[in-house]
C-alpha cells in the first residue's frame, strides 16, 4: 500500500483532516480518513486581533486528535502537513501559538497568504470536476475569516483574490446577538458589494458562466437538499439547483438560530454562519447573472495533497 499523506486545514471556523494515498487514473485520491472539528479558532480574535486561550485549547485538542488518527493510519511526522489560513495571518499572537503546537505535537504549521490559499483551492477543485471541463468558471470558497475567488478556464487561472468576507468575519461585524436580523440585510449587502468590486471588474472581462462552491457552506446547501435521502454522500463534484438554493436561503433567513440548528441536514456549527454565506452566494449569482452552480467537496487540503503527490 502506498504511503499515506495527512493534510490539516486550520480554518478560522473549522479544522479539517484528510489522510489519503495515491489511487488510480479514475480515482487518483484514495481517502483513508476525513475529520472536521468546529474549533472556531477565530472566535474572539476577529474583534481583538488576539487568539483567545480557550480557542487555542480547542485547537490543540483537535490537532492532538488529528495527529493520533494520522499516525494510526501509517503517517510519519514528516508526512503530516498543517496549513494555517485567515485568522493565523491576522492574529498578533500567531507565532506563540505555532511554537506551542510545535513544542507539544511536533507539527510545524505553515501559514499561507490568501493568494496561496486560492491557488490550493483551485488545484483541489480542478481535480474534482468531470473532465474535460470547458466553461469559464468562478470558484468561491467561503471560510470563517476570508473568501477566496478564482476565475479559471481549464488549466488556466485568469484571476484570483482573497477577501476578508468570511462567515465569522461578517458575523462579528453585523451580528448583535446569536440571531440574524433581516433589518441589517441592506447594510450587509452594501458592504459585501463594495468589498467585491475587484471581483466584479475581473468577471466583467472574463464572464464566468458557472459558480463552483468549495465545500463548507456549499456542502451544507447540498446536505439540506439531500436531507430526506439517508446515507447520501456528497460526491467530489455535483450540480446544485439554484431555485432550490433560493428556497433554502429564504427559510434559513426567516428561522431563528435555535430553529436553524434543528433543520434536518444542518450541521449545528454552521447554523450561525449560513445566513451570511447565503447572502454572499446570492450576491455573486445575481450580480454576475450566473445560472449554473456546482459544489465540490474538494478544496484547500485536497489541492495541497495533489501538489504533494504529483
PDB file of C-alpha atoms in Angstrom:
ATOM      1  CA  UNK A   1       0.000   0.000   0.000  1.00  0.00           C
ATOM      2  CA  UNK A   2       1.373   3.471  -0.903  1.00  0.00           C
ATOM      3  CA  UNK A   3       2.488   5.689   1.970  1.00  0.00           C
ATOM      4  CA  UNK A   4      -0.357   7.947   3.188  1.00  0.00           C
ATOM      5  CA  UNK A   5      -0.108  11.722   3.497  1.00  0.00           C
ATOM      6  CA  UNK A   6      -2.068  13.764   6.054  1.00  0.00           C
ATOM      7  CA  UNK A   7      -3.174  17.337   5.375  1.00  0.00           C
ATOM      8  CA  UNK A   8      -4.614  19.508   8.150  1.00  0.00           C
ATOM      9  CA  UNK A   9      -6.515  22.684   7.217  1.00  0.00           C
ATOM     10  CA  UNK A  10      -6.607  25.071  10.194  1.00  0.00           C
ATOM     11  CA  UNK A  11      -9.571  27.202   9.211  1.00  0.00           C
ATOM     12  CA  UNK A  12     -10.820  30.218  11.135  1.00  0.00           C
ATOM     13  CA  UNK A  13     -14.019  28.339  11.968  1.00  0.00           C
ATOM     14  CA  UNK A  14     -13.343  24.662  11.197  1.00  0.00           C
ATOM     15  CA  UNK A  15     -10.288  22.397  11.377  1.00  0.00           C
ATOM     16  CA  UNK A  16     -10.218  19.561   8.831  1.00  0.00           C
ATOM     17  CA  UNK A  17      -8.069  16.466   8.369  1.00  0.00           C
ATOM     18  CA  UNK A  18      -7.505  14.483   5.183  1.00  0.00           C
ATOM     19  CA  UNK A  19      -5.467  11.265   5.156  1.00  0.00           C
ATOM     20  CA  UNK A  20      -5.084   9.808   1.675  1.00  0.00           C
ATOM     21  CA  UNK A  21      -2.912   7.740  -0.638  1.00  0.00           C
ATOM     22  CA  UNK A  22      -2.434   7.903  -4.414  1.00  0.00           C
ATOM     23  CA  UNK A  23      -5.043   5.833  -6.242  1.00  0.00           C
ATOM     24  CA  UNK A  24      -5.554   5.093  -9.919  1.00  0.00           C
ATOM     25  CA  UNK A  25      -6.337   7.105 -13.042  1.00  0.00           C
ATOM     26  CA  UNK A  26     -10.100   7.097 -12.444  1.00  0.00           C
ATOM     27  CA  UNK A  27      -9.758   7.810  -8.701  1.00  0.00           C
ATOM     28  CA  UNK A  28      -6.368   9.439  -8.096  1.00  0.00           C
ATOM     29  CA  UNK A  29      -7.236  10.338  -4.489  1.00  0.00           C
ATOM     30  CA  UNK A  30      -7.884   7.363  -2.208  1.00  0.00           C
ATOM     31  CA  UNK A  31      -9.277   8.748   1.050  1.00  0.00           C
ATOM     32  CA  UNK A  32      -8.365   6.760   4.158  1.00  0.00           C
ATOM     33  CA  UNK A  33      -9.779   9.134   6.747  1.00  0.00           C
ATOM     34  CA  UNK A  34     -11.511  12.519   6.931  1.00  0.00           C
ATOM     35  CA  UNK A  35     -12.417  14.520  10.022  1.00  0.00           C
ATOM     36  CA  UNK A  36     -13.681  18.013  10.749  1.00  0.00           C
ATOM     37  CA  UNK A  37     -13.992  19.785  14.073  1.00  0.00           C
ATOM     38  CA  UNK A  38     -15.752  23.135  14.749  1.00  0.00           C
ATOM     39  CA  UNK A  39     -12.784  24.644  16.611  1.00  0.00           C
ATOM     40  CA  UNK A  40     -13.765  28.298  15.983  1.00  0.00           C
ATOM     41  CA  UNK A  41     -10.187  29.479  16.381  1.00  0.00           C
ATOM     42  CA  UNK A  42     -11.265  32.935  15.231  1.00  0.00           C
ATOM     43  CA  UNK A  43     -13.904  33.364  17.947  1.00  0.00           C
ATOM     44  CA  UNK A  44     -12.950  36.486  19.901  1.00  0.00           C
ATOM     45  CA  UNK A  45      -9.892  37.032  17.708  1.00  0.00           C
ATOM     46  CA  UNK A  46     -11.951  38.722  14.991  1.00  0.00           C
ATOM     47  CA  UNK A  47     -12.667  41.638  17.301  1.00  0.00           C
ATOM     48  CA  UNK A  48      -9.421  41.719  19.315  1.00  0.00           C
ATOM     49  CA  UNK A  49      -6.796  40.505  16.858  1.00  0.00           C
ATOM     50  CA  UNK A  50      -5.620  38.067  19.535  1.00  0.00           C
ATOM     51  CA  UNK A  51      -6.173  34.299  19.593  1.00  0.00           C
ATOM     52  CA  UNK A  52      -8.135  33.533  22.755  1.00  0.00           C
ATOM     53  CA  UNK A  53      -6.858  30.970  25.281  1.00  0.00           C
ATOM     54  CA  UNK A  54      -9.990  28.797  25.113  1.00  0.00           C
ATOM     55  CA  UNK A  55      -9.849  28.815  21.295  1.00  0.00           C
ATOM     56  CA  UNK A  56      -6.189  27.757  21.349  1.00  0.00           C
ATOM     57  CA  UNK A  57      -7.080  24.974  23.797  1.00  0.00           C
ATOM     58  CA  UNK A  58      -9.767  23.725  21.384  1.00  0.00           C
ATOM     59  CA  UNK A  59      -7.264  23.934  18.536  1.00  0.00           C
ATOM     60  CA  UNK A  60      -4.651  21.901  20.419  1.00  0.00           C
ATOM     61  CA  UNK A  61      -7.245  19.268  21.319  1.00  0.00           C
ATOM     62  CA  UNK A  62      -8.300  18.927  17.663  1.00  0.00           C
ATOM     63  CA  UNK A  63      -4.704  18.810  16.423  1.00  0.00           C
ATOM     64  CA  UNK A  64      -3.843  16.145  19.002  1.00  0.00           C
ATOM     65  CA  UNK A  65      -6.774  14.051  17.776  1.00  0.00           C
ATOM     66  CA  UNK A  66      -5.812  14.609  14.134  1.00  0.00           C
ATOM     67  CA  UNK A  67      -2.192  13.604  14.743  1.00  0.00           C
ATOM     68  CA  UNK A  68      -3.291  10.444  16.569  1.00  0.00           C
ATOM     69  CA  UNK A  69      -5.525   9.488  13.632  1.00  0.00           C
ATOM     70  CA  UNK A  70      -2.820  10.247  11.052  1.00  0.00           C
ATOM     71  CA  UNK A  71      -0.214   8.188  12.915  1.00  0.00           C
ATOM     72  CA  UNK A  72      -2.680   5.317  13.362  1.00  0.00           C
ATOM     73  CA  UNK A  73      -3.173   5.300   9.569  1.00  0.00           C
ATOM     74  CA  UNK A  74       0.565   4.998   8.934  1.00  0.00           C
ATOM     75  CA  UNK A  75       1.707   8.609   8.568  1.00  0.00           C
ATOM     76  CA  UNK A  76       5.116   9.632   9.851  1.00  0.00           C
ATOM     77  CA  UNK A  77       5.573  13.124  11.339  1.00  0.00           C
ATOM     78  CA  UNK A  78       7.163  14.304   8.094  1.00  0.00           C
ATOM     79  CA  UNK A  79       4.018  13.251   6.219  1.00  0.00           C
ATOM     80  CA  UNK A  80       1.692  15.409   8.336  1.00  0.00           C
ATOM     81  CA  UNK A  81       1.266  18.848   6.744  1.00  0.00           C
ATOM     82  CA  UNK A  82      -0.638  21.607   8.575  1.00  0.00           C
ATOM     83  CA  UNK A  83      -1.818  24.746   6.769  1.00  0.00           C
ATOM     84  CA  UNK A  84      -2.857  27.937   8.586  1.00  0.00           C
ATOM     85  CA  UNK A  85      -5.199  30.436   6.947  1.00  0.00           C
ATOM     86  CA  UNK A  86      -7.035  33.712   7.581  1.00  0.00           C
ATOM     87  CA  UNK A  87      -7.060  34.147  11.366  1.00  0.00           C
ATOM     88  CA  UNK A  88      -3.457  32.943  11.676  1.00  0.00           C
ATOM     89  CA  UNK A  89      -2.480  35.559   9.087  1.00  0.00           C
ATOM     90  CA  UNK A  90      -4.001  38.295  11.242  1.00  0.00           C
ATOM     91  CA  UNK A  91      -3.654  37.429  14.933  1.00  0.00           C
ATOM     92  CA  UNK A  92      -0.838  39.161  16.815  1.00  0.00           C
ATOM     93  CA  UNK A  93      -0.018  36.057  18.874  1.00  0.00           C
ATOM     94  CA  UNK A  94       0.102  33.573  15.985  1.00  0.00           C
ATOM     95  CA  UNK A  95       3.816  32.866  16.446  1.00  0.00           C
ATOM     96  CA  UNK A  96       3.294  31.883  20.096  1.00  0.00           C
ATOM     97  CA  UNK A  97       0.505  29.517  19.057  1.00  0.00           C
ATOM     98  CA  UNK A  98       2.633  27.951  16.308  1.00  0.00           C
ATOM     99  CA  UNK A  99       5.519  27.459  18.731  1.00  0.00           C
ATOM    100  CA  UNK A 100       3.231  25.774  21.274  1.00  0.00           C
ATOM    101  CA  UNK A 101       1.830  23.378  18.655  1.00  0.00           C
ATOM    102  CA  UNK A 102       5.357  22.504  17.527  1.00  0.00           C
ATOM    103  CA  UNK A 103       6.512  22.010  21.127  1.00  0.00           C
ATOM    104  CA  UNK A 104       3.606  19.766  22.109  1.00  0.00           C
ATOM    105  CA  UNK A 105       2.942  17.848  18.907  1.00  0.00           C
ATOM    106  CA  UNK A 106       5.962  18.297  16.659  1.00  0.00           C
ATOM    107  CA  UNK A 107       3.671  19.733  13.971  1.00  0.00           C
ATOM    108  CA  UNK A 108       5.038  22.730  12.080  1.00  0.00           C
ATOM    109  CA  UNK A 109       2.148  24.842  10.815  1.00  0.00           C
ATOM    110  CA  UNK A 110       2.697  26.666   7.526  1.00  0.00           C
ATOM    111  CA  UNK A 111       0.713  29.924   7.448  1.00  0.00           C
ATOM    112  CA  UNK A 112      -0.071  30.810   3.840  1.00  0.00           C
ATOM    113  CA  UNK A 113      -1.225  34.017   2.156  1.00  0.00           C
ATOM    114  CA  UNK A 114      -4.724  34.476   0.788  1.00  0.00           C
ATOM    115  CA  UNK A 115      -3.405  34.165  -2.770  1.00  0.00           C
ATOM    116  CA  UNK A 116      -1.556  30.935  -1.928  1.00  0.00           C
ATOM    117  CA  UNK A 117      -4.790  29.694  -0.369  1.00  0.00           C
ATOM    118  CA  UNK A 118      -6.671  30.495  -3.591  1.00  0.00           C
ATOM    119  CA  UNK A 119      -4.085  28.520  -5.599  1.00  0.00           C
ATOM    120  CA  UNK A 120      -4.508  25.432  -3.421  1.00  0.00           C
ATOM    121  CA  UNK A 121      -8.300  25.682  -3.575  1.00  0.00           C
ATOM    122  CA  UNK A 122      -8.163  25.827  -7.387  1.00  0.00           C
ATOM    123  CA  UNK A 123      -5.990  22.699  -7.562  1.00  0.00           C
ATOM    124  CA  UNK A 124      -8.425  20.853  -5.299  1.00  0.00           C
ATOM    125  CA  UNK A 125     -11.496  21.960  -7.244  1.00  0.00           C
ATOM    126  CA  UNK A 126      -9.974  21.234 -10.653  1.00  0.00           C
ATOM    127  CA  UNK A 127      -9.232  17.628  -9.721  1.00  0.00           C
ATOM    128  CA  UNK A 128     -12.826  17.093  -8.562  1.00  0.00           C
ATOM    129  CA  UNK A 129     -14.519  18.157 -11.791  1.00  0.00           C
ATOM    130  CA  UNK A 130     -15.601  15.911 -14.679  1.00  0.00           C
ATOM    131  CA  UNK A 131     -13.077  16.301 -17.485  1.00  0.00           C
ATOM    132  CA  UNK A 132     -12.871  17.933 -19.897  1.00  0.00           C
ATOM    133  CA  UNK A 133     -14.270  20.979 -18.065  1.00  0.00           C
ATOM    134  CA  UNK A 134     -14.553  23.798 -20.600  1.00  0.00           C
ATOM    135  CA  UNK A 135     -16.713  26.682 -19.298  1.00  0.00           C
ATOM    136  CA  UNK A 136     -15.112  29.765 -17.778  1.00  0.00           C
ATOM    137  CA  UNK A 137     -15.886  29.210 -14.106  1.00  0.00           C
ATOM    138  CA  UNK A 138     -15.734  31.097 -10.830  1.00  0.00           C
ATOM    139  CA  UNK A 139     -14.674  29.197  -7.710  1.00  0.00           C
ATOM    140  CA  UNK A 140     -15.918  30.549  -4.376  1.00  0.00           C
ATOM    141  CA  UNK A 141     -14.627  29.232  -1.046  1.00  0.00           C
ATOM    142  CA  UNK A 142     -16.360  30.771   1.977  1.00  0.00           C
ATOM    143  CA  UNK A 143     -14.193  30.356   5.043  1.00  0.00           C
ATOM    144  CA  UNK A 144     -14.635  31.710   8.534  1.00  0.00           C
ATOM    145  CA  UNK A 145     -12.272  34.644   8.004  1.00  0.00           C
ATOM    146  CA  UNK A 146     -11.852  35.083   4.269  1.00  0.00           C
ATOM    147  CA  UNK A 147     -13.488  34.188   0.969  1.00  0.00           C
ATOM    148  CA  UNK A 148     -11.317  33.094  -1.938  1.00  0.00           C
ATOM    149  CA  UNK A 149     -12.406  33.601  -5.542  1.00  0.00           C
ATOM    150  CA  UNK A 150     -10.664  32.005  -8.519  1.00  0.00           C
ATOM    151  CA  UNK A 151     -11.650  32.585 -12.142  1.00  0.00           C
ATOM    152  CA  UNK A 152     -10.380  29.853 -14.419  1.00  0.00           C
ATOM    153  CA  UNK A 153     -10.705  28.289 -17.836  1.00  0.00           C
ATOM    154  CA  UNK A 154      -9.449  24.713 -17.975  1.00  0.00           C
ATOM    155  CA  UNK A 155      -5.945  24.624 -16.518  1.00  0.00           C
ATOM    156  CA  UNK A 156      -5.502  28.408 -16.770  1.00  0.00           C
ATOM    157  CA  UNK A 157      -6.162  30.682 -13.795  1.00  0.00           C
ATOM    158  CA  UNK A 158      -7.492  34.018 -15.082  1.00  0.00           C
ATOM    159  CA  UNK A 159      -7.858  35.873 -11.773  1.00  0.00           C
ATOM    160  CA  UNK A 160      -7.685  35.154  -8.055  1.00  0.00           C
ATOM    161  CA  UNK A 161      -8.391  37.181  -4.949  1.00  0.00           C
ATOM    162  CA  UNK A 162      -8.859  36.683  -1.213  1.00  0.00           C
ATOM    163  CA  UNK A 163     -11.370  38.981   0.515  1.00  0.00           C
ATOM    164  CA  UNK A 164     -11.982  39.387   4.247  1.00  0.00           C
ATOM    165  CA  UNK A 165     -15.648  38.392   3.927  1.00  0.00           C
ATOM    166  CA  UNK A 166     -15.742  35.063   5.758  1.00  0.00           C
ATOM    167  CA  UNK A 167     -18.725  33.938   7.794  1.00  0.00           C
ATOM    168  CA  UNK A 168     -17.227  34.652  11.231  1.00  0.00           C
ATOM    169  CA  UNK A 169     -15.914  37.990   9.951  1.00  0.00           C
ATOM    170  CA  UNK A 170     -19.393  39.108   8.820  1.00  0.00           C
ATOM    171  CA  UNK A 171     -20.937  37.709  11.968  1.00  0.00           C
ATOM    172  CA  UNK A 172     -18.550  39.798  14.110  1.00  0.00           C
ATOM    173  CA  UNK A 173     -19.335  42.929  12.075  1.00  0.00           C
ATOM    174  CA  UNK A 174     -23.108  42.650  11.765  1.00  0.00           C
ATOM    175  CA  UNK A 175     -24.495  40.329  14.437  1.00  0.00           C
ATOM    176  CA  UNK A 176     -25.624  41.903  17.704  1.00  0.00           C
ATOM    177  CA  UNK A 177     -26.666  38.577  19.258  1.00  0.00           C
ATOM    178  CA  UNK A 178     -26.973  34.978  18.043  1.00  0.00           C
ATOM    179  CA  UNK A 179     -29.792  35.923  15.650  1.00  0.00           C
ATOM    180  CA  UNK A 180     -29.594  37.016  12.008  1.00  0.00           C
ATOM    181  CA  UNK A 181     -31.516  40.297  11.754  1.00  0.00           C
ATOM    182  CA  UNK A 182     -33.106  40.982   8.380  1.00  0.00           C
ATOM    183  CA  UNK A 183     -33.170  44.685   9.341  1.00  0.00           C
ATOM    184  CA  UNK A 184     -29.391  44.680   8.752  1.00  0.00           C
ATOM    185  CA  UNK A 185     -29.665  42.994   5.367  1.00  0.00           C
ATOM    186  CA  UNK A 186     -29.404  46.184   3.291  1.00  0.00           C
ATOM    187  CA  UNK A 187     -26.319  47.326   5.219  1.00  0.00           C
ATOM    188  CA  UNK A 188     -24.756  43.868   4.880  1.00  0.00           C
ATOM    189  CA  UNK A 189     -25.428  43.719   1.134  1.00  0.00           C
ATOM    190  CA  UNK A 190     -23.995  47.216   0.601  1.00  0.00           C
ATOM    191  CA  UNK A 191     -20.834  46.230   2.474  1.00  0.00           C
ATOM    192  CA  UNK A 192     -20.453  42.984   0.520  1.00  0.00           C
ATOM    193  CA  UNK A 193     -20.966  44.697  -2.854  1.00  0.00           C
ATOM    194  CA  UNK A 194     -18.309  47.286  -2.015  1.00  0.00           C
ATOM    195  CA  UNK A 195     -15.774  44.642  -0.974  1.00  0.00           C
ATOM    196  CA  UNK A 196     -16.446  42.558  -4.093  1.00  0.00           C
ATOM    197  CA  UNK A 197     -15.791  45.364  -6.611  1.00  0.00           C
ATOM    198  CA  UNK A 198     -12.376  43.994  -7.757  1.00  0.00           C
ATOM    199  CA  UNK A 199     -14.003  40.599  -8.367  1.00  0.00           C
ATOM    200  CA  UNK A 200     -16.824  42.073 -10.424  1.00  0.00           C
ATOM    201  CA  UNK A 201     -14.338  44.043 -12.540  1.00  0.00           C
ATOM    202  CA  UNK A 202     -12.469  40.821 -13.388  1.00  0.00           C
ATOM    203  CA  UNK A 203     -15.725  38.978 -14.091  1.00  0.00           C
ATOM    204  CA  UNK A 204     -16.864  41.735 -16.463  1.00  0.00           C
ATOM    205  CA  UNK A 205     -13.791  40.895 -18.558  1.00  0.00           C
ATOM    206  CA  UNK A 206     -13.888  37.095 -18.362  1.00  0.00           C
ATOM    207  CA  UNK A 207     -17.658  36.431 -17.987  1.00  0.00           C
ATOM    208  CA  UNK A 208     -17.924  33.181 -15.984  1.00  0.00           C
ATOM    209  CA  UNK A 209     -20.983  31.050 -16.692  1.00  0.00           C
ATOM    210  CA  UNK A 210     -20.646  28.637 -13.736  1.00  0.00           C
ATOM    211  CA  UNK A 211     -20.204  29.213  -9.996  1.00  0.00           C
ATOM    212  CA  UNK A 212     -18.390  26.369  -8.218  1.00  0.00           C
ATOM    213  CA  UNK A 213     -18.648  26.393  -4.443  1.00  0.00           C
ATOM    214  CA  UNK A 214     -15.861  24.789  -2.463  1.00  0.00           C
ATOM    215  CA  UNK A 215     -17.027  22.647   0.443  1.00  0.00           C
ATOM    216  CA  UNK A 216     -18.115  24.496   3.625  1.00  0.00           C
ATOM    217  CA  UNK A 217     -21.367  26.409   3.211  1.00  0.00           C
ATOM    218  CA  UNK A 218     -21.928  24.880  -0.228  1.00  0.00           C
ATOM    219  CA  UNK A 219     -21.735  21.377   1.253  1.00  0.00           C
ATOM    220  CA  UNK A 220     -24.376  22.476   3.769  1.00  0.00           C
ATOM    221  CA  UNK A 221     -26.622  23.575   0.893  1.00  0.00           C
ATOM    222  CA  UNK A 222     -26.137  20.106  -0.630  1.00  0.00           C
ATOM    223  CA  UNK A 223     -26.794  18.432   2.744  1.00  0.00           C
ATOM    224  CA  UNK A 224     -30.085  20.310   3.201  1.00  0.00           C
ATOM    225  CA  UNK A 225     -31.188  19.427  -0.335  1.00  0.00           C
ATOM    226  CA  UNK A 226     -30.495  15.718   0.332  1.00  0.00           C
ATOM    227  CA  UNK A 227     -31.663  15.585   3.950  1.00  0.00           C
ATOM    228  CA  UNK A 228     -34.509  13.227   3.048  1.00  0.00           C
ATOM    229  CA  UNK A 229     -32.138  10.733   1.407  1.00  0.00           C
ATOM    230  CA  UNK A 230     -30.498   8.868   4.311  1.00  0.00           C
ATOM    231  CA  UNK A 231     -26.945   7.751   3.676  1.00  0.00           C
ATOM    232  CA  UNK A 232     -26.375  10.230   0.845  1.00  0.00           C
ATOM    233  CA  UNK A 233     -22.684  11.084   0.499  1.00  0.00           C
ATOM    234  CA  UNK A 234     -21.632  14.180  -1.387  1.00  0.00           C
ATOM    235  CA  UNK A 235     -19.573  13.272  -4.485  1.00  0.00           C
ATOM    236  CA  UNK A 236     -16.374  15.135  -5.436  1.00  0.00           C
ATOM    237  CA  UNK A 237     -18.455  17.413  -7.691  1.00  0.00           C
ATOM    238  CA  UNK A 238     -22.198  17.826  -8.052  1.00  0.00           C
ATOM    239  CA  UNK A 239     -24.598  20.309  -9.629  1.00  0.00           C
ATOM    240  CA  UNK A 240     -26.826  22.376  -7.329  1.00  0.00           C
ATOM    241  CA  UNK A 241     -30.310  23.558  -8.272  1.00  0.00           C
ATOM    242  CA  UNK A 242     -30.304  27.350  -7.976  1.00  0.00           C
ATOM    243  CA  UNK A 243     -34.068  27.648  -7.396  1.00  0.00           C
ATOM    244  CA  UNK A 244     -33.684  25.190  -4.522  1.00  0.00           C
ATOM    245  CA  UNK A 245     -30.858  27.324  -3.094  1.00  0.00           C
ATOM    246  CA  UNK A 246     -33.108  30.405  -3.047  1.00  0.00           C
ATOM    247  CA  UNK A 247     -35.872  28.454  -1.303  1.00  0.00           C
ATOM    248  CA  UNK A 248     -33.364  27.312   1.326  1.00  0.00           C
ATOM    249  CA  UNK A 249     -31.976  30.833   1.685  1.00  0.00           C
ATOM    250  CA  UNK A 250     -35.444  32.229   2.386  1.00  0.00           C
ATOM    251  CA  UNK A 251     -36.367  29.810   5.164  1.00  0.00           C
ATOM    252  CA  UNK A 252     -32.891  29.803   6.709  1.00  0.00           C
ATOM    253  CA  UNK A 253     -33.051  33.600   6.864  1.00  0.00           C
ATOM    254  CA  UNK A 254     -36.541  33.542   8.390  1.00  0.00           C
ATOM    255  CA  UNK A 255     -35.662  30.886  11.014  1.00  0.00           C
ATOM    256  CA  UNK A 256     -34.107  31.862  14.335  1.00  0.00           C
ATOM    257  CA  UNK A 257     -30.750  30.480  15.466  1.00  0.00           C
ATOM    258  CA  UNK A 258     -32.231  27.670  17.572  1.00  0.00           C
ATOM    259  CA  UNK A 259     -34.529  26.674  14.726  1.00  0.00           C
ATOM    260  CA  UNK A 260     -31.668  26.625  12.227  1.00  0.00           C
ATOM    261  CA  UNK A 261     -29.694  24.276  14.478  1.00  0.00           C
ATOM    262  CA  UNK A 262     -32.573  21.796  14.257  1.00  0.00           C
ATOM    263  CA  UNK A 263     -33.078  21.936  10.489  1.00  0.00           C
ATOM    264  CA  UNK A 264     -32.774  18.454   9.023  1.00  0.00           C
ATOM    265  CA  UNK A 265     -29.348  18.060   7.428  1.00  0.00           C
ATOM    266  CA  UNK A 266     -27.849  21.116   9.169  1.00  0.00           C
ATOM    267  CA  UNK A 267     -24.520  20.767  10.967  1.00  0.00           C
ATOM    268  CA  UNK A 268     -25.126  22.724  14.181  1.00  0.00           C
ATOM    269  CA  UNK A 269     -21.869  24.662  13.951  1.00  0.00           C
ATOM    270  CA  UNK A 270     -22.886  26.072  10.541  1.00  0.00           C
ATOM    271  CA  UNK A 271     -26.220  27.438  11.811  1.00  0.00           C
ATOM    272  CA  UNK A 272     -24.833  30.828  12.830  1.00  0.00           C
ATOM    273  CA  UNK A 273     -22.800  31.455   9.691  1.00  0.00           C
ATOM    274  CA  UNK A 274     -25.073  30.057   6.955  1.00  0.00           C
ATOM    275  CA  UNK A 275     -27.367  33.128   6.576  1.00  0.00           C
ATOM    276  CA  UNK A 276     -24.290  35.284   5.904  1.00  0.00           C
ATOM    277  CA  UNK A 277     -22.823  32.741   3.482  1.00  0.00           C
ATOM    278  CA  UNK A 278     -26.149  32.652   1.631  1.00  0.00           C
ATOM    279  CA  UNK A 279     -26.059  36.444   1.212  1.00  0.00           C
ATOM    280  CA  UNK A 280     -22.564  36.177  -0.294  1.00  0.00           C
ATOM    281  CA  UNK A 281     -23.625  33.424  -2.702  1.00  0.00           C
ATOM    282  CA  UNK A 282     -26.807  35.220  -3.782  1.00  0.00           C
ATOM    283  CA  UNK A 283     -24.872  38.456  -4.347  1.00  0.00           C
ATOM    284  CA  UNK A 284     -22.459  36.693  -6.720  1.00  0.00           C
ATOM    285  CA  UNK A 285     -25.209  34.821  -8.593  1.00  0.00           C
ATOM    286  CA  UNK A 286     -27.319  37.943  -9.085  1.00  0.00           C
ATOM    287  CA  UNK A 287     -24.566  40.434  -9.853  1.00  0.00           C
ATOM    288  CA  UNK A 288     -22.997  38.120 -12.454  1.00  0.00           C
ATOM    289  CA  UNK A 289     -26.277  36.637 -13.783  1.00  0.00           C
ATOM    290  CA  UNK A 290     -24.918  33.110 -13.299  1.00  0.00           C
ATOM    291  CA  UNK A 291     -27.456  30.337 -13.885  1.00  0.00           C
ATOM    292  CA  UNK A 292     -25.343  27.229 -13.184  1.00  0.00           C
ATOM    293  CA  UNK A 293     -23.972  26.332  -9.762  1.00  0.00           C
ATOM    294  CA  UNK A 294     -21.896  23.345  -8.643  1.00  0.00           C
ATOM    295  CA  UNK A 295     -20.465  22.219  -5.351  1.00  0.00           C
ATOM    296  CA  UNK A 296     -17.123  20.475  -4.950  1.00  0.00           C
ATOM    297  CA  UNK A 297     -16.281  18.539  -1.808  1.00  0.00           C
ATOM    298  CA  UNK A 298     -12.601  19.206  -2.600  1.00  0.00           C
ATOM    299  CA  UNK A 299     -10.817  22.372  -1.543  1.00  0.00           C
ATOM    300  CA  UNK A 300      -7.554  23.520   0.051  1.00  0.00           C
ATOM    301  CA  UNK A 301      -6.473  20.274   1.677  1.00  0.00           C
ATOM    302  CA  UNK A 302      -7.138  18.223  -1.460  1.00  0.00           C
ATOM    303  CA  UNK A 303      -5.294  20.818  -3.548  1.00  0.00           C
ATOM    304  CA  UNK A 304      -2.298  20.603  -1.222  1.00  0.00           C
ATOM    305  CA  UNK A 305      -2.440  16.799  -1.371  1.00  0.00           C
ATOM    306  CA  UNK A 306      -2.409  16.771  -5.187  1.00  0.00           C
ATOM    307  CA  UNK A 307       0.573  19.145  -5.284  1.00  0.00           C
ATOM    308  CA  UNK A 308       2.407  16.901  -2.787  1.00  0.00           C
ATOM    309  CA  UNK A 309       1.625  13.793  -4.853  1.00  0.00           C
ATOM    310  CA  UNK A 310       2.279  14.920  -8.416  1.00  0.00           C
TER     311      UNK A 310
END
